[in-house]
mmCIF file of C-alpha atoms in Angstrom:
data_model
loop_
_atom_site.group_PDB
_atom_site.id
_atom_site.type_symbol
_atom_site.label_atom_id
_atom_site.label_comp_id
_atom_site.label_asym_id
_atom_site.label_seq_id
_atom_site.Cartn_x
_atom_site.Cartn_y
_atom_site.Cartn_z
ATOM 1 C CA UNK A 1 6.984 -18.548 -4.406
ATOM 2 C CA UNK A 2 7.603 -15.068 -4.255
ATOM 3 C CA UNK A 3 4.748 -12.939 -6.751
ATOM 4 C CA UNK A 4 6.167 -9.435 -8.616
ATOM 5 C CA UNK A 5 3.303 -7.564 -9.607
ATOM 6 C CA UNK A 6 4.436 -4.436 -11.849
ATOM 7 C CA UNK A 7 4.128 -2.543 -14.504
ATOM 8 C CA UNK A 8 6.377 -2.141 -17.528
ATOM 9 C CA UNK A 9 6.663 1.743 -18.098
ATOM 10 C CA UNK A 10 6.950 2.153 -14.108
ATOM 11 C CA UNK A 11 10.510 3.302 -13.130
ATOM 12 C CA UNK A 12 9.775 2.108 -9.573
ATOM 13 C CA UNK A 13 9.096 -1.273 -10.745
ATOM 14 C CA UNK A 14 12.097 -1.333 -12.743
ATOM 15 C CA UNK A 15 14.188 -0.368 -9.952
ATOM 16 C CA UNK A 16 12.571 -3.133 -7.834
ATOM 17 C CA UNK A 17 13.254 -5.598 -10.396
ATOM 18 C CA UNK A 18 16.796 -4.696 -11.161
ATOM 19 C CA UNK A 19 17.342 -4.946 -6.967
ATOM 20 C CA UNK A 20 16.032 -8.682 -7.066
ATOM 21 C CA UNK A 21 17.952 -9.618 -9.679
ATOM 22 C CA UNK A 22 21.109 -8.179 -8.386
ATOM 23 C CA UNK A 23 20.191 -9.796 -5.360
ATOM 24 C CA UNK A 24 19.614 -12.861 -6.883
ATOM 25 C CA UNK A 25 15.935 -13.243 -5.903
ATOM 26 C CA UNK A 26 13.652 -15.439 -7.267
ATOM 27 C CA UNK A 27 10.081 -14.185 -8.293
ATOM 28 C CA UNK A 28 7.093 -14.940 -10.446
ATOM 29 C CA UNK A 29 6.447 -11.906 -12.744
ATOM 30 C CA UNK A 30 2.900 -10.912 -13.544
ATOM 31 C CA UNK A 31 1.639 -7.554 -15.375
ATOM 32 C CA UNK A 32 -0.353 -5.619 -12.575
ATOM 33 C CA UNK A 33 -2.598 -3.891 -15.284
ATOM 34 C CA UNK A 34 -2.945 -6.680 -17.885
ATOM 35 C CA UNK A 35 -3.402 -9.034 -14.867
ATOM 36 C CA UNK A 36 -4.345 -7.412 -11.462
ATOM 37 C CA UNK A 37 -4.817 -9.800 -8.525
ATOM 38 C CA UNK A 38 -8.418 -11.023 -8.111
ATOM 39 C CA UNK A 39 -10.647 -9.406 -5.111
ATOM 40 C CA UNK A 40 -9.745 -12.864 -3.447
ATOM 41 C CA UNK A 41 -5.832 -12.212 -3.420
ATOM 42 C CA UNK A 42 -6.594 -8.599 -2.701
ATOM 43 C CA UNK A 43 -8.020 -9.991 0.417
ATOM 44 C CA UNK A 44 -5.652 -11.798 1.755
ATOM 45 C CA UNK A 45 -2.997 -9.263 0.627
ATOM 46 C CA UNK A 46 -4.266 -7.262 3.271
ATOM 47 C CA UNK A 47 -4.878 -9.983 5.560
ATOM 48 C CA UNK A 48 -0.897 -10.296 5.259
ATOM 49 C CA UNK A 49 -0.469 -6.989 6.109
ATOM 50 C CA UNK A 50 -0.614 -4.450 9.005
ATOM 51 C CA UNK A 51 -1.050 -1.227 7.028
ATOM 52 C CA UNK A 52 -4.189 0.390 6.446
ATOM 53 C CA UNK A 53 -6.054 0.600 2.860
ATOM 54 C CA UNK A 54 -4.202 3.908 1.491
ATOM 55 C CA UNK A 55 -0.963 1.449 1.768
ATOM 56 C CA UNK A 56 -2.183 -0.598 -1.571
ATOM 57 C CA UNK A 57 -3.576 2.233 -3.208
ATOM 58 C CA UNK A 58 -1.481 4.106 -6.003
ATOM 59 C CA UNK A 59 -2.598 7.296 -4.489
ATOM 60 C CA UNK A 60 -0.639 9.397 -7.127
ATOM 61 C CA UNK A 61 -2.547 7.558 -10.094
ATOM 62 C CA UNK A 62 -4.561 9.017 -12.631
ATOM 63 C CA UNK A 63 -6.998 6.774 -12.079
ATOM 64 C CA UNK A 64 -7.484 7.070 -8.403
ATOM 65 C CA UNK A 65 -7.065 11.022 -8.964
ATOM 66 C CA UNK A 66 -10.191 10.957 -11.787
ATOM 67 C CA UNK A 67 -12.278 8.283 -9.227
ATOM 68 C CA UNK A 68 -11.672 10.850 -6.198
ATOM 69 C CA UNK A 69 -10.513 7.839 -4.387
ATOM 70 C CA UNK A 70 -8.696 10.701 -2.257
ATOM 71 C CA UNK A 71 -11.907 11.020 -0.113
ATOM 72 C CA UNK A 72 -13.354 7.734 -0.254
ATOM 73 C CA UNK A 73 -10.768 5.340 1.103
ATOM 74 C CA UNK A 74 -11.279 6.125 4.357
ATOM 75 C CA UNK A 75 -14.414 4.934 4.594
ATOM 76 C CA UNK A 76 -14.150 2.030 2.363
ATOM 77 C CA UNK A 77 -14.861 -1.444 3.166
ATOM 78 C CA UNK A 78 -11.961 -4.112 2.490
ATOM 79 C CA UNK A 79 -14.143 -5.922 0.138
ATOM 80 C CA UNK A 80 -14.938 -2.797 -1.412
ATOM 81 C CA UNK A 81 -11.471 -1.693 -2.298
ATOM 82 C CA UNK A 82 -10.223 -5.365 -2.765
ATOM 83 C CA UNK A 83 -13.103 -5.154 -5.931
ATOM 84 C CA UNK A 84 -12.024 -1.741 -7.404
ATOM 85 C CA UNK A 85 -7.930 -3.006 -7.449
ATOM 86 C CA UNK A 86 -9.644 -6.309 -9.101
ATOM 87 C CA UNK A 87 -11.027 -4.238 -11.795
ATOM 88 C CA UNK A 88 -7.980 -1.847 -12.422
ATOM 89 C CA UNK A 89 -4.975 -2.482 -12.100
ATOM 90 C CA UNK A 90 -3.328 0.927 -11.914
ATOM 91 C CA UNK A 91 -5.203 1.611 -8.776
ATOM 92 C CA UNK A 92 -2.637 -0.738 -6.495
ATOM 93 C CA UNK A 93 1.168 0.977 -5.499
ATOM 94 C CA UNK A 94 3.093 -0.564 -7.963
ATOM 95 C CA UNK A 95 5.296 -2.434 -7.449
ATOM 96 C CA UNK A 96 3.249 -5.554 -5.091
ATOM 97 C CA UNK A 97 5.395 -7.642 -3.768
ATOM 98 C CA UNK A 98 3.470 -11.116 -2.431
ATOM 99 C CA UNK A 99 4.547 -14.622 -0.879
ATOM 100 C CA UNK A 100 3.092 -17.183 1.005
ATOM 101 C CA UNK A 101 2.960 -14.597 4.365
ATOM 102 C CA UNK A 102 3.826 -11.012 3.464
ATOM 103 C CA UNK A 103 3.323 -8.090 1.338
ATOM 104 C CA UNK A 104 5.183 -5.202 0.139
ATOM 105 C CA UNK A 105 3.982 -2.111 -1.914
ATOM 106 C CA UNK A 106 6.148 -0.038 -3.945
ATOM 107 C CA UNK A 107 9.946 0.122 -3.683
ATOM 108 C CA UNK A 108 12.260 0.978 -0.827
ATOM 109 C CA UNK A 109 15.438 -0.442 -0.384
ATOM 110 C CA UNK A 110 15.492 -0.923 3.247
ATOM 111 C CA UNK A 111 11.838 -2.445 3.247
ATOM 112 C CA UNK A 112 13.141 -4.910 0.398
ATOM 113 C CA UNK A 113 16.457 -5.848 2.318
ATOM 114 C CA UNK A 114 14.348 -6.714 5.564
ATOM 115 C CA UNK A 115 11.125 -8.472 3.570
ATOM 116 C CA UNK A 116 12.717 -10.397 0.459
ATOM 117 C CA UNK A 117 16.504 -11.048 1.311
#
């Protein structure tokens, strides 16, 4: 099953989510900030993946901006940013897009056409 991990007052994410459902895509919905994905999924998120940290980090946050994440995620261990994302939610690129063996962050149509259709 296909996991949509947004947030409600993100216009990204509720571009992405109009796309699927004009697309007619099936997806489990969670809150990214009520609910963020536990250091374990963070894990394998990037396990699924090929991009480097920055990828999963909402680098344009206020959060990462006050934590001067900016600097620091460079040198940062997987399990040490898989923790942080655990702990706050508004630290991932919104929307996170998961299934059973890939991983999208944020919204672009072309990367949604070639991952989720």
């Amino acid at each position: 099953m296909t996991t949509f991990y947004c947030y409600s007052k993100c216009s990204t994410c509720k571009k992405a989510e109009k796309w699927l459902k004009e697309q007619q895509i099936s997806y489990n919905k969670i809150d990214l900030v009520e609910q963020p994905p536990t250091k374990a999924q963070m894990l394998d998120f990037f396990a699924k993946s090929d991009q480097n940290l920055r990828y999963f980090f909402n680098t344009s946050g206020m959060d990462y901006r006050k934590m001067k994440l900016k600097d620091k995620v460079d040198t940062m261990s997987k399990e040490q940013a898989a923790e942080l994302m655990s702990q706050n939610g508004k630290l991932i690129k919104r929307p996170l897009m998961v299934d059973d063996t890939k991983v999208t962050c944020g919204f672009n149509t072309a990367v949604y056409e070639k991952n989720w259709l």
